[in-house]
Tab-separated table of C-alpha atoms and ligand atoms in Angstrom:
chain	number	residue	atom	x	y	z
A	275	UNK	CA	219.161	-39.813	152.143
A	276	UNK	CA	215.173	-40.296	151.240
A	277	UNK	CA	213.527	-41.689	153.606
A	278	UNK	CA	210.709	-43.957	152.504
A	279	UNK	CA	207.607	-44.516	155.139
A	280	UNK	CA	205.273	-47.145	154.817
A	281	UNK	CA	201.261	-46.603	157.106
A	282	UNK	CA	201.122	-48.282	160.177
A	283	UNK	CA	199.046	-50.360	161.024
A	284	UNK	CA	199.644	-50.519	164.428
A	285	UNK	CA	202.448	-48.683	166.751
A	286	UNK	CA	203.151	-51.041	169.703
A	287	UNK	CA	206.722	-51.081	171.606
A	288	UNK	CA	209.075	-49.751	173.881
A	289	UNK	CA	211.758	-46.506	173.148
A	290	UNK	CA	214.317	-45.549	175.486
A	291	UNK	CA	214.405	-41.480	173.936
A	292	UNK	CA	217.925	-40.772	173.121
A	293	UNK	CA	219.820	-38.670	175.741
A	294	UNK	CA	218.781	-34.952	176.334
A	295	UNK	CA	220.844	-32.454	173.638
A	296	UNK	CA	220.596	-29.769	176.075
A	297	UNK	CA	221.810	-30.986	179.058
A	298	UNK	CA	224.333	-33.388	176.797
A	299	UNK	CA	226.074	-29.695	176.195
A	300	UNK	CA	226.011	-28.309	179.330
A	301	UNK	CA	227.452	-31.145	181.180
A	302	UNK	CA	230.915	-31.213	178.713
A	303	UNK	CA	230.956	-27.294	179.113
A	304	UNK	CA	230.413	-27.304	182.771
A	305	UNK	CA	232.609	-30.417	183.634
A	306	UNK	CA	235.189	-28.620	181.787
A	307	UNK	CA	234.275	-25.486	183.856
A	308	UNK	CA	234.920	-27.434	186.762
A	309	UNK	CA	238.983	-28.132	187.717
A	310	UNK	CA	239.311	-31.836	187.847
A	311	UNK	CA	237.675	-35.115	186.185
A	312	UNK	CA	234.124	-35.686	185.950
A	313	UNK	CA	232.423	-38.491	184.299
A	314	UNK	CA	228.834	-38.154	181.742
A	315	UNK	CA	227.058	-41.386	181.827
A	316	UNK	CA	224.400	-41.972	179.367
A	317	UNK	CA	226.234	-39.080	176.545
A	318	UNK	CA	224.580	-38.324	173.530
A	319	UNK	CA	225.126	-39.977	169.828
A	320	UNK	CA	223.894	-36.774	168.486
A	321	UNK	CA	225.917	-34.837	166.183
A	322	UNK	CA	225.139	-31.573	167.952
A	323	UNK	CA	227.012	-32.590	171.384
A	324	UNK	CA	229.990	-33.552	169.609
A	325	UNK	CA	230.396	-30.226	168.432
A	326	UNK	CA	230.581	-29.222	172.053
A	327	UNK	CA	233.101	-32.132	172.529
A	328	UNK	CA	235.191	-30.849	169.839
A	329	UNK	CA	235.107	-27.575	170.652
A	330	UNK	CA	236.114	-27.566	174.026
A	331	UNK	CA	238.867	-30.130	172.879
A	332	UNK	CA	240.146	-27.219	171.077
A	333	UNK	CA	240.391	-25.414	173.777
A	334	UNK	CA	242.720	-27.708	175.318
A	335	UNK	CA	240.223	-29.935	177.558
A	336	UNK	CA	240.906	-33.791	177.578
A	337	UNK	CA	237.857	-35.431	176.826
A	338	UNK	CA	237.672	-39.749	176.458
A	339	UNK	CA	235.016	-41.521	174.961
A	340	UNK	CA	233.885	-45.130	175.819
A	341	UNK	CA	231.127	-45.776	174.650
A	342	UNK	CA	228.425	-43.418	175.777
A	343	UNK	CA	230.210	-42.922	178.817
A	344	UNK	CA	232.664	-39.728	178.242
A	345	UNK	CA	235.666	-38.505	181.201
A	346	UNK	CA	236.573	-35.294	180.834
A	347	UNK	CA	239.662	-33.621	182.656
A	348	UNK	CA	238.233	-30.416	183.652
A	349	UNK	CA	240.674	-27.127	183.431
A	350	UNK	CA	238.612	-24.862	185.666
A	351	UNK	CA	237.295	-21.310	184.218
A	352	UNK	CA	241.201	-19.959	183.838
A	353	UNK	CA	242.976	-23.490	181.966
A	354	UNK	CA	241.460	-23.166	178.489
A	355	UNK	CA	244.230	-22.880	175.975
A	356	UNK	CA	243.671	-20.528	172.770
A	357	UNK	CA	242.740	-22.743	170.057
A	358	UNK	CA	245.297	-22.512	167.353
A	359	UNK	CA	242.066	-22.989	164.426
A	360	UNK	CA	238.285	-21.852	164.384
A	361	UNK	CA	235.743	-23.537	166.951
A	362	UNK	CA	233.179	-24.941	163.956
A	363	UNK	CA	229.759	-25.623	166.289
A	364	UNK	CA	228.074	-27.173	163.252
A	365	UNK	CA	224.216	-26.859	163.262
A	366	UNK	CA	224.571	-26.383	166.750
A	367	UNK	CA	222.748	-22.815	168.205
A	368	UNK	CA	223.396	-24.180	172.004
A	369	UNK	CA	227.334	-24.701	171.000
A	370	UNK	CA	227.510	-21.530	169.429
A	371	UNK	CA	225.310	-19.522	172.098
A	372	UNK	CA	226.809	-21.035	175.078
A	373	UNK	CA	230.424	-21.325	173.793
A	374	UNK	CA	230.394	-17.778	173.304
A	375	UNK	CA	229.355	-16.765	176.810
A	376	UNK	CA	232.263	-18.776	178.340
A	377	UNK	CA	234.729	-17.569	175.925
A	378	UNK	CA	233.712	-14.102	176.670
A	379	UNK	CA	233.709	-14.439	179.804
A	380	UNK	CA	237.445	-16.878	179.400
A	381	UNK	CA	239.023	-13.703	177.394
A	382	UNK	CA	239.988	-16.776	175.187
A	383	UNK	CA	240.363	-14.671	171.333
A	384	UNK	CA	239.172	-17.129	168.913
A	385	UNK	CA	236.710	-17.323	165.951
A	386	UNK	CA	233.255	-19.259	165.868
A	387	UNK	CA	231.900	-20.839	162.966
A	388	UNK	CA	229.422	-23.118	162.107
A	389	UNK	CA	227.425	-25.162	158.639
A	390	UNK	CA	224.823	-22.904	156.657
A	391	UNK	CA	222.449	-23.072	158.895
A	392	UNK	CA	223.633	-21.795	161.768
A	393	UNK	CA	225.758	-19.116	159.527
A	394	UNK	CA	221.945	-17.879	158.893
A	395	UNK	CA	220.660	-17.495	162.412
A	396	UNK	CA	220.730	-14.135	164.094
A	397	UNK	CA	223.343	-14.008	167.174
A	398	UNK	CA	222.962	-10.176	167.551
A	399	UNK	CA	220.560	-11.048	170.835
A	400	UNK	CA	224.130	-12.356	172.439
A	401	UNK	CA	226.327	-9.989	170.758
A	402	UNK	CA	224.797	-6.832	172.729
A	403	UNK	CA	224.753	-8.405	176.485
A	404	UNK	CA	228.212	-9.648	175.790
A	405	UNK	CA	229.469	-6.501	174.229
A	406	UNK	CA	227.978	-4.695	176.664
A	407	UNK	CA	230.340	-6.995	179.196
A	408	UNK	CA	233.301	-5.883	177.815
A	409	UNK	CA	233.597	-8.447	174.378
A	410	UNK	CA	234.646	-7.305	171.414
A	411	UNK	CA	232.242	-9.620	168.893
A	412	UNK	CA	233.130	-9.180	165.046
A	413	UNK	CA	230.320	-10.736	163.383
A	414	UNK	CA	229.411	-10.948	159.507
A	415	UNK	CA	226.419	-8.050	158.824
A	416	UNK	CA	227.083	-7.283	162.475
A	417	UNK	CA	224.564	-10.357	163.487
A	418	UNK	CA	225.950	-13.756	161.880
A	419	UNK	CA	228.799	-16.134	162.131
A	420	UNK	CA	231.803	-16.435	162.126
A	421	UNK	CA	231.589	-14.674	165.187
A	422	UNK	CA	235.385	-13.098	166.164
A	423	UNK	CA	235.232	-13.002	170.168
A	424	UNK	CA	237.848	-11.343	172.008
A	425	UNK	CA	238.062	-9.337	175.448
A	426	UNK	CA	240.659	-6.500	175.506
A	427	UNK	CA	239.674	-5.512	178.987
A	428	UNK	CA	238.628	-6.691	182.076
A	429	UNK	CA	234.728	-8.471	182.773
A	430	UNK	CA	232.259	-6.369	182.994
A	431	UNK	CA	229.405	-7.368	185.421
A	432	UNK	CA	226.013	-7.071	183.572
A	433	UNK	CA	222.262	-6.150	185.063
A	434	UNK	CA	219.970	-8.175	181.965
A	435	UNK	CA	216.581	-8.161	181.356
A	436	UNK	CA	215.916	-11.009	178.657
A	437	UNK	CA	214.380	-9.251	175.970
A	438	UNK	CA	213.281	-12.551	174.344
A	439	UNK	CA	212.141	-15.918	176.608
A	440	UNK	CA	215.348	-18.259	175.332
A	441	UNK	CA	217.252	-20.305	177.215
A	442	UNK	CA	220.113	-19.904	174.993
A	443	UNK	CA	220.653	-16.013	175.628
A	444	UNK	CA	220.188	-16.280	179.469
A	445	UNK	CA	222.794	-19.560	179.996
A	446	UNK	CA	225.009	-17.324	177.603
A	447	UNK	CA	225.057	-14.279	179.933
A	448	UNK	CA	225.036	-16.499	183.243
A	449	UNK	CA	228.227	-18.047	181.644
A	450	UNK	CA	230.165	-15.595	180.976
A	451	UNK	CA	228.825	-14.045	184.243
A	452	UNK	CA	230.707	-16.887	186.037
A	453	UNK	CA	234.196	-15.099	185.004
A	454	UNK	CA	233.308	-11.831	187.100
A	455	UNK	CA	234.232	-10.669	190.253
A	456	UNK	CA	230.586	-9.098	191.151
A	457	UNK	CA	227.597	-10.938	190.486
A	458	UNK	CA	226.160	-10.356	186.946
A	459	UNK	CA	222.091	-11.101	187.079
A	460	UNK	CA	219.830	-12.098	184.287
A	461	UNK	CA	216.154	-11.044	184.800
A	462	UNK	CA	213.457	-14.036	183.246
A	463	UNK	CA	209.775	-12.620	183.241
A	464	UNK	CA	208.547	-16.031	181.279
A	465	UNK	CA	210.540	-19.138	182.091
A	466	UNK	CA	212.689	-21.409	179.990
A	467	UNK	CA	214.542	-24.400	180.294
A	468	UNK	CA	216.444	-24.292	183.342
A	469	UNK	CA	219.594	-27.072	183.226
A	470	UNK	CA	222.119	-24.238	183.332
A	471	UNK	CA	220.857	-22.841	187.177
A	472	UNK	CA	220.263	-26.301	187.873
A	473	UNK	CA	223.023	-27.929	187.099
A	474	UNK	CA	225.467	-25.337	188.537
A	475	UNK	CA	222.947	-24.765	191.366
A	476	UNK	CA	222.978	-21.374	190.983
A	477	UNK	CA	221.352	-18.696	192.963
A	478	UNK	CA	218.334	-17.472	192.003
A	479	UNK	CA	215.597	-14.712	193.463
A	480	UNK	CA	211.802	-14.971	193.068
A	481	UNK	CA	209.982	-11.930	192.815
A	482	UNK	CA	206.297	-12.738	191.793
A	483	UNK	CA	206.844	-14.449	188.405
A	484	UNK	CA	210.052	-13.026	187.829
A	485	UNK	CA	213.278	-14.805	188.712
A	486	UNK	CA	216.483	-12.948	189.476
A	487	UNK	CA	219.333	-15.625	188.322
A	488	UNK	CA	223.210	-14.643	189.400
A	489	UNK	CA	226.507	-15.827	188.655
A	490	UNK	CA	229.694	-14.805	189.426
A	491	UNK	CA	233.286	-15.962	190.185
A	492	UNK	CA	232.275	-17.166	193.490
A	493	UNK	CA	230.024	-19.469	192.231
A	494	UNK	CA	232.017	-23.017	192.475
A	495	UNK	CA	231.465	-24.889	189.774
A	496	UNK	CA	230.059	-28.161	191.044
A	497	UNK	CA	231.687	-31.198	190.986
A	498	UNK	CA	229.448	-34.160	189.926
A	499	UNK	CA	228.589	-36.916	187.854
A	500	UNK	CA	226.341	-36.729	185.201
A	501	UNK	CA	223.722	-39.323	183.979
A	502	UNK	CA	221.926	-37.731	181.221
A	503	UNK	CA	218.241	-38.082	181.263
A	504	UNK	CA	216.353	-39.334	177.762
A	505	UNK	CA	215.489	-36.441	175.724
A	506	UNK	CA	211.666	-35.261	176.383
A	507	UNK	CA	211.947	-33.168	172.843
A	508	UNK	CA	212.627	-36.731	171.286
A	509	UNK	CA	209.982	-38.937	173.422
A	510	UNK	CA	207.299	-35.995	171.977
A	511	UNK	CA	207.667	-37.473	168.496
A	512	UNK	CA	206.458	-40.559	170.023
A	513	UNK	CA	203.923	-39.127	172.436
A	514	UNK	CA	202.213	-37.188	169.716
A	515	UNK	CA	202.437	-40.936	167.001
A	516	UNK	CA	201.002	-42.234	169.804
A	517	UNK	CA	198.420	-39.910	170.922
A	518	UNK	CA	197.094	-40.102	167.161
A	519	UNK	CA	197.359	-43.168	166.047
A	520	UNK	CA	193.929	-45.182	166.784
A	521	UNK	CA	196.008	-48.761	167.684
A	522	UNK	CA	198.859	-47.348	169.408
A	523	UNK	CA	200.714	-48.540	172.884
A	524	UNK	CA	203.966	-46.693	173.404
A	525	UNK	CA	206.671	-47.063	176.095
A	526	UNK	CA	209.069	-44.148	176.832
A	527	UNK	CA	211.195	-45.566	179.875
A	528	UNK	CA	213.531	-42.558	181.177
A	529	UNK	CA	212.478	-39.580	179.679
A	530	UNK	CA	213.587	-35.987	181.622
A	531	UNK	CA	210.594	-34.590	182.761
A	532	UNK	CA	211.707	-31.046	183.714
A	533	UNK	CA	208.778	-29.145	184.162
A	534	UNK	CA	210.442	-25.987	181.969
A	535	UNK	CA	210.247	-28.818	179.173
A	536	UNK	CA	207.076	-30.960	179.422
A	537	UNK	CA	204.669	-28.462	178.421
A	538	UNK	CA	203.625	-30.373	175.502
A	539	UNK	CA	203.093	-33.404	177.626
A	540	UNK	CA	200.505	-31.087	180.022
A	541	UNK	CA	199.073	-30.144	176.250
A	542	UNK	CA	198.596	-33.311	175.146
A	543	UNK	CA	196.543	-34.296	177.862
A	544	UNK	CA	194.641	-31.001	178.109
A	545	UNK	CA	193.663	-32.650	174.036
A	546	UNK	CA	192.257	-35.611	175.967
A	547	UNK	CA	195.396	-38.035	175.006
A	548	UNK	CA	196.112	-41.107	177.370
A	549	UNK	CA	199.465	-40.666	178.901
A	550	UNK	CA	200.163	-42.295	182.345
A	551	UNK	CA	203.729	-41.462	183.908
A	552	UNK	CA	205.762	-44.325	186.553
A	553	UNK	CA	208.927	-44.395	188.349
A	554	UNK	CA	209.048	-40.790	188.679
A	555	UNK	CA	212.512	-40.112	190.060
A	556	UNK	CA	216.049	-38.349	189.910
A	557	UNK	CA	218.526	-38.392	187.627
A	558	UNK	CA	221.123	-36.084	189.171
A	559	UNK	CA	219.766	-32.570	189.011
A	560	UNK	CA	216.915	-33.811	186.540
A	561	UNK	CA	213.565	-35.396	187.139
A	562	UNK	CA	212.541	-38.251	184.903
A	563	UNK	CA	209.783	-41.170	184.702
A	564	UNK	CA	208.802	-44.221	182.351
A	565	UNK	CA	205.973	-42.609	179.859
A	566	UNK	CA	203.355	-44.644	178.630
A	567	UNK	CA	200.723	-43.402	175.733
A	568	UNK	CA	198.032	-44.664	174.004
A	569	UNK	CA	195.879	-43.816	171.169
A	570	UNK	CA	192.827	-41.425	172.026
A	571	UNK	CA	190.474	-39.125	170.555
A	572	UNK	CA	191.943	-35.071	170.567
A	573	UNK	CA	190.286	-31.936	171.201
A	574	UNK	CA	191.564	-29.277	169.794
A	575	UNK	CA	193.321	-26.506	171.885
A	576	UNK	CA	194.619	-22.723	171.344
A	577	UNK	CA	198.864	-22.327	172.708
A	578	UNK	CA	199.597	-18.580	173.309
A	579	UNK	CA	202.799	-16.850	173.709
A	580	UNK	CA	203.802	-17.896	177.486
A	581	UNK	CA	203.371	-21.406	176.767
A	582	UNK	CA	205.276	-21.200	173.586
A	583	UNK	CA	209.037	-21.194	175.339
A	584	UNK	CA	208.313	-24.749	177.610
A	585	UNK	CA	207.391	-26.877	174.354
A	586	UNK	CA	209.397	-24.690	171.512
A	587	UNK	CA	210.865	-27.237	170.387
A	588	UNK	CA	207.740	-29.679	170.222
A	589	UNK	CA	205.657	-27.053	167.998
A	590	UNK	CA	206.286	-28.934	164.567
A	591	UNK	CA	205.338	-31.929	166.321
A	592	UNK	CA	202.787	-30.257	167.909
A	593	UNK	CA	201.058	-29.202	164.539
A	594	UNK	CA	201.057	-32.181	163.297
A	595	UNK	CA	199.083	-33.951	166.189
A	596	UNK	CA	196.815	-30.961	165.882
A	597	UNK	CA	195.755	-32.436	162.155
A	598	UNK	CA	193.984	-35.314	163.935
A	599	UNK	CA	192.152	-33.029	166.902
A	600	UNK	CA	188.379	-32.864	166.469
A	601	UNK	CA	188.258	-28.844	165.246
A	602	UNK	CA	190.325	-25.810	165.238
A	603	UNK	CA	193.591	-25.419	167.415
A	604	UNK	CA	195.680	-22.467	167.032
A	605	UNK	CA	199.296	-21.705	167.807
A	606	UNK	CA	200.034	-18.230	168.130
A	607	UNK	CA	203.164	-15.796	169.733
A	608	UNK	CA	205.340	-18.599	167.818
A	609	UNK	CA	207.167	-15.922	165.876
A	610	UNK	CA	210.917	-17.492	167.222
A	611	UNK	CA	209.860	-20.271	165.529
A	612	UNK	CA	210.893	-18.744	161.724
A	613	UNK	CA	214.724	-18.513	163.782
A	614	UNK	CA	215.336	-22.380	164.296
A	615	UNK	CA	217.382	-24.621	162.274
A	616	UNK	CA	215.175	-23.195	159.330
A	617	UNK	CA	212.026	-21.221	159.114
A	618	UNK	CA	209.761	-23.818	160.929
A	619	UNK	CA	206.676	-22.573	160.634
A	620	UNK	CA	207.052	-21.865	157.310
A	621	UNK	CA	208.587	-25.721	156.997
A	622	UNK	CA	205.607	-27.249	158.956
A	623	UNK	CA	203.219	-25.166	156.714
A	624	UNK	CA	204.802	-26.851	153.497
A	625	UNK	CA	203.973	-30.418	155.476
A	626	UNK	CA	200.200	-29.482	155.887
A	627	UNK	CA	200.088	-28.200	152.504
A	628	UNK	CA	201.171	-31.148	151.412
A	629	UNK	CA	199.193	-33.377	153.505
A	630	UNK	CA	196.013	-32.032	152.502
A	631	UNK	CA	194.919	-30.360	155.426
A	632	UNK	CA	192.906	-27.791	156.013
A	633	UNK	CA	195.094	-24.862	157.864
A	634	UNK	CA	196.371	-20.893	157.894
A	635	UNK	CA	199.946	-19.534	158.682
A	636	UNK	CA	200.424	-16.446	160.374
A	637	UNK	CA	203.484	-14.599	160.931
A	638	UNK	CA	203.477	-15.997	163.941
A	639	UNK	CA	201.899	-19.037	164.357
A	640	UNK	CA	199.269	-21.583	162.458
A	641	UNK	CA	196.062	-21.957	162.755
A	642	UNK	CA	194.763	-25.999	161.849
A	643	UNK	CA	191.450	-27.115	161.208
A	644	UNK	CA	191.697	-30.645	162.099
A	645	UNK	CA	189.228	-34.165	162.100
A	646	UNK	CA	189.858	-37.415	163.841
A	647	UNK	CA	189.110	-39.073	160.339
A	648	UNK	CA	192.534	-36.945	158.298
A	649	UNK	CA	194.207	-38.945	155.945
A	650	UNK	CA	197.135	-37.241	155.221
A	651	UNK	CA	197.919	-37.283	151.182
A	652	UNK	CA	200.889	-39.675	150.548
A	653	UNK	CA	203.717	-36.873	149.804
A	654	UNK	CA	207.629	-36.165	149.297
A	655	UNK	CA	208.225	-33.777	152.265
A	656	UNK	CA	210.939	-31.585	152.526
A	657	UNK	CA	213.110	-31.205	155.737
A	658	UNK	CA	214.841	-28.421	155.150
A	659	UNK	CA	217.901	-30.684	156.541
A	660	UNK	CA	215.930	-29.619	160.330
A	661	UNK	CA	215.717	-32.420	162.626
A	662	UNK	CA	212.737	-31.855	164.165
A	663	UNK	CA	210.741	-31.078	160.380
A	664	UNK	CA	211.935	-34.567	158.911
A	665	UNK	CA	210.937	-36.775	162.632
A	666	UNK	CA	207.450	-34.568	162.377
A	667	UNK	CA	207.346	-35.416	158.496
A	668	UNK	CA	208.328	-38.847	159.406
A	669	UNK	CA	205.232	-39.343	161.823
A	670	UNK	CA	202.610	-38.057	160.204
A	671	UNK	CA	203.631	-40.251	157.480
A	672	UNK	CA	202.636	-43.057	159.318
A	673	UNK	CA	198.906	-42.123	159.365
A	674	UNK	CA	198.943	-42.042	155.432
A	675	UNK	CA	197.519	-44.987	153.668
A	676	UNK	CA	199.742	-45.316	151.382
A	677	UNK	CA	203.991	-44.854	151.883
A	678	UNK	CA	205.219	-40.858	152.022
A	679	UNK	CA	208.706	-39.922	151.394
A	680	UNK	CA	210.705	-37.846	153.477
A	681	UNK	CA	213.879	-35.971	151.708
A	682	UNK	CA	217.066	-35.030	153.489
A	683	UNK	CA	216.140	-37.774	156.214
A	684	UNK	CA	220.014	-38.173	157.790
A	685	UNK	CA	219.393	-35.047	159.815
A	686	UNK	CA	217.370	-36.529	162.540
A	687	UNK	CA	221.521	-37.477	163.035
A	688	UNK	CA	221.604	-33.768	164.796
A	689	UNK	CA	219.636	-34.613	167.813
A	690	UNK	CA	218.574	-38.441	167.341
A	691	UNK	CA	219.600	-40.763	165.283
A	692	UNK	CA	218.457	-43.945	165.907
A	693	UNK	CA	215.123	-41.995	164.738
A	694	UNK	CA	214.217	-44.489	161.595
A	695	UNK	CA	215.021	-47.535	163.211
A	696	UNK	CA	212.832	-46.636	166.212
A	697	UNK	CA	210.296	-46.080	163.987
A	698	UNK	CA	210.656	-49.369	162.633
A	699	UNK	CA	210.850	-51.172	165.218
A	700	UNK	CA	207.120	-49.190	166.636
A	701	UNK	CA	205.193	-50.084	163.365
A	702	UNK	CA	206.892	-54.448	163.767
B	194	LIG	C1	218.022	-24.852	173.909
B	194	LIG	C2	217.132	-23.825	173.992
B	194	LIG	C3	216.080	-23.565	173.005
B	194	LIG	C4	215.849	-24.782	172.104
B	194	LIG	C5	217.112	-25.427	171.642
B	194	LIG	C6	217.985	-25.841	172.813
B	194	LIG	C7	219.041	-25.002	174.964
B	194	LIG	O1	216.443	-22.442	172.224
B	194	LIG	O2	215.067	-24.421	170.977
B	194	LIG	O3	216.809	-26.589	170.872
B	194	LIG	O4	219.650	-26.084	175.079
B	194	LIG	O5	219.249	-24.027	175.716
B	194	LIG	P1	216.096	-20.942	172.737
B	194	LIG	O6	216.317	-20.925	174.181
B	194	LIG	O7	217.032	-20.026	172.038
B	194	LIG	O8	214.664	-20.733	172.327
C-alpha cells in the first residue's frame, strides 16, 4: 500500500500510543512460563506479538483472545509440547531472540523461521551463549534462520558478559538461564531495556555501573496480571511531529515511561522541546504518565554510544526531528542500527536525501545540518517494509508543503497499526 500524506496545517489531538511490543512479548512468554492462567489486559494489535501468540500456541499453550484482553493457560517451564511444524516469528527479532532462549533452555527440538527480513539478521550473538549452554543451534551460514535448536544434554549454567548493549541477547540468556539448576548471570556494563528482570523480578547485583542479573530454576515465575502500558517507541513519532511542528498540541495519555526507554524524551527536551508529563503512575511492573507536547524551537544536540541503547529504536525518528534543530546534531556509536528490520541508517539517509537536507552518513551514525525554516522536498519514500522508516517517512511528510508519498506503508501493521488513521485524525 502507498501511502499518500497531505502538509499539516496544524497537529492538535489526543493518541492513546498503541500497547508496548516489548513487554506485549514478554508477558505471553512469561505467563506461559508461569503454571496456571494469567490474564494480559490492554494486548497488542501488532503483528509482531501475534507471532509470539502463535508460537507458543505451537508449543502447546492455550491462549484466548477477546478483544485486547488475551487468557493464557500457562504450562510452567517443563509443559511445552514439541511442535509438530516450524515456529515462523515473522519480522519479529524479540520472538525469534527470546523464543530461542526458552527453547534452549525447554530442550524443546524444533526449527525457527521467520519472513526475509528477519532470515537476514545476524543471530550468531545468541547462537554462542546458548551453544556455549549446552544447545545445539544449526543455523544457515552458521548465523541466520531457520535456526534448528535442540539440547542433547543437560543445561549448562553460563557466566556472560554482553558483548553488545541489547536487550534481546541478555533476556535470551536470562531465559534460558531460568531452566538451570545453578544460577546463570548475565553481566550489563551499559543498560537496556529492562521488562524481562522486571517483570520476573529477578535478582540483580550492582557493582558501580555494572549490573550482575541471575536466573535460575529457583526463580518462580511470577504470577500476575498484566496491563500493558502504551508503547513509548510509538508515542516518539508523535513527540518528535509535535516537537517540530510550529502549531502543534499533542496528547499521549498512558505511555510506559521506563526510564531504560525514554531517553529520547530526556533528548527532546535537552533540544528545548515543550513536553510536560501528568498522572505519573504504575501499571504493574511499568511506570507510565499522560504526555503532553507542543511545538518549540530545537537546538541541535550530539547522541554518543551509551545513549544510543535507551532510544534505539527512536533514532530514525530521532533524525528526522534533528532536520528542524537550529544547526548541526550528530548521532554517532549507532552502528546496530544497519542490523534492524533493514539497514536504518542507511534507510533514514535515503529519507534526508530525499528531503533535501543538508546531512553526512557514517558507518555509524549521521551527522544533520538542520534549520528551523526546512521544507522538506515533497518525495516518494521508501520503507524498506520497516515500521519505524515508513511512521518517520510518514511525519516528516507532514512538514512538506505539498503531499509526499510513502511506499510499502502497511508495515507500520508490525508494531502499530492504527498509525495512518492517528495521523489523520492529528492533522483534523
Ligand atoms: C527489543 C530490544 C531492542 C529493540 C527491539 C525490541 C526488546 O533490540 O530494538 O525493537 O523487546 O527486547 P536490541 O536489544 O537487540 O537492540
Amino acid at each position: 500500500m502507498d501511502q499518500k500524506v497531505l502538509p499539516a496545517a496544524q497537529l492538535k489531538g489526543t493518541i492513546a500510543p498503541p500497547p508496548d511490543k516489548s513487554i506485549s512479548h514478554r508477558s505471553v512468554m512469561f505467563a506461559a512460563l508461569h503454571q496456571g492462567v494469567s490474564t494480559i489486559e490492554n494486548f497488542s494489535e501488532a503483528a509482531d506479538p501475534h507471532s509470539t501468540v502463535s508460537c507458543f500456541r505451537s508449543l502447546g499453550v492455550e491462549i484466548e483472545q477477546h478483544r485486547s484482553t488475551l487468557t493464557v493457560h500457562g504450562v510452567g517451564r517443563d509443559g511445552f509440547r514439541h511442535p509438530q511444524q516450524d515456529l515462523d516469528c515473522g519480522n519479529s527479532g524479540t520472538t525469534m531472540r527470546l523464543l530461542s532462549g526458552i527453547l534452549a533452555g525447554a530442550g524443546i527440538s524444533c526449527t525457527l523461521v521467520g519472513d526475509e527480513s528477519l532470515s537476514a539478521r545476524t543471530m550468531r550473538r545468541i547462537i554462542d551463549p546458548l551453544e556455549k549452554m549446552g544447545a545445539r543451534i544449526k543455523a544457515r551460514q552458521d548465523d541466520y534462520a531457520p535456526l534448528s535448536i535442540s539440547r542433547p544434554g543437560s543445561l549448562i549454567p553460563l557466566r556472560f558478559e554482553l558483548p553488545i548493549p541489547s536487550a534481546q541477547l541478555k533476556s535470551c540468556v536470562l531465559l534460558a538461564g531460568l531452566f538451570g539448576k545453578e544460577p546463570t548471570q548475565v553481566i550489563e556494563r551499559i543498560p537496556s531495556r529492562d521488562h524481562t528482570e522486571r517483570l520476573l523480578d529477578l535478582g540483580i547485583e550492582k557493582a558501580g555501573n555494572t549490573r550482575i542479573i541471575s536466573s535460575s530454576r529457583q526463580d518462580v515465575i511470577p504470577e500476575q496480571s498484566y496491563t500493558i502500558p502504551g508503547d513509548f517507541s510509538a508515542a516518539a513519532f508523535w513527540l518528535a511531529a509535535g516537537a517540530i511542528h510550529p502549531r502543534a498540541e499533542i496528547e499521549l495519555p498512558g505511555t510506559g515511561l521506563n526510564p531504560t526507554r525514554t531517553a529520547f524524551l530526556d533528548i527532546l527536551r535537552e533540544m528545548g522541546a515543550n513536553i510536560r508529563i501528568e498522572q505519573e503512575r504504575q501499571a504493574g511492573q511499568e511506570p507510565v504518565g499522560d504526555i503532553t507536547v507542543a511545538g518549540s524551537e530545537l537546538k541541535p544536540i550530539n547522541i554518543s554510544s551509551e545513549r544510543v541503547p535507551n532510544c534505539i529504536d527512536e533514532l530514525p525518528i530521532l533524525a528526522v526531528a534533528m532536520l528542524f534543530a537550529d544547526g548541526v546534531s550528530r548521532i554517532s556509536g549507532a552502528e546496530e542500527l544497519r542490523h534492524k528490520e533493514t539497514d536504518r541508517l542507511n534507510a533514514v539517509a535515503e529519507i534526508l536525501e530525499n528531503a533535501g537536507a543538508d546531512f553526512t552518513e557514517y558507518e555509524d551514525g549521521l551527522e544533520i545540518n538542520g534549520s528551523p525554516d526546512f521544507t522538506p522536498r515533497p518525495a516518494r519514500y521508501n520503507s524498506y517494509h520497516d515500521h519505524r522508516i515508513a511512521m518517520a517517512a510518514g511525519v516528516l511528510s507532514l512538514l512538506a508543503d505539498s503531499p509526499s508519498t510513502v511506499l510499502g506503508a502497511e508495515c507500520t501493521a508490525i508494531s502499530y497499526p492504527s498509525f495512518w488513521d492517528d495521523l489523520q485524525l492529528l492533522t483534523n
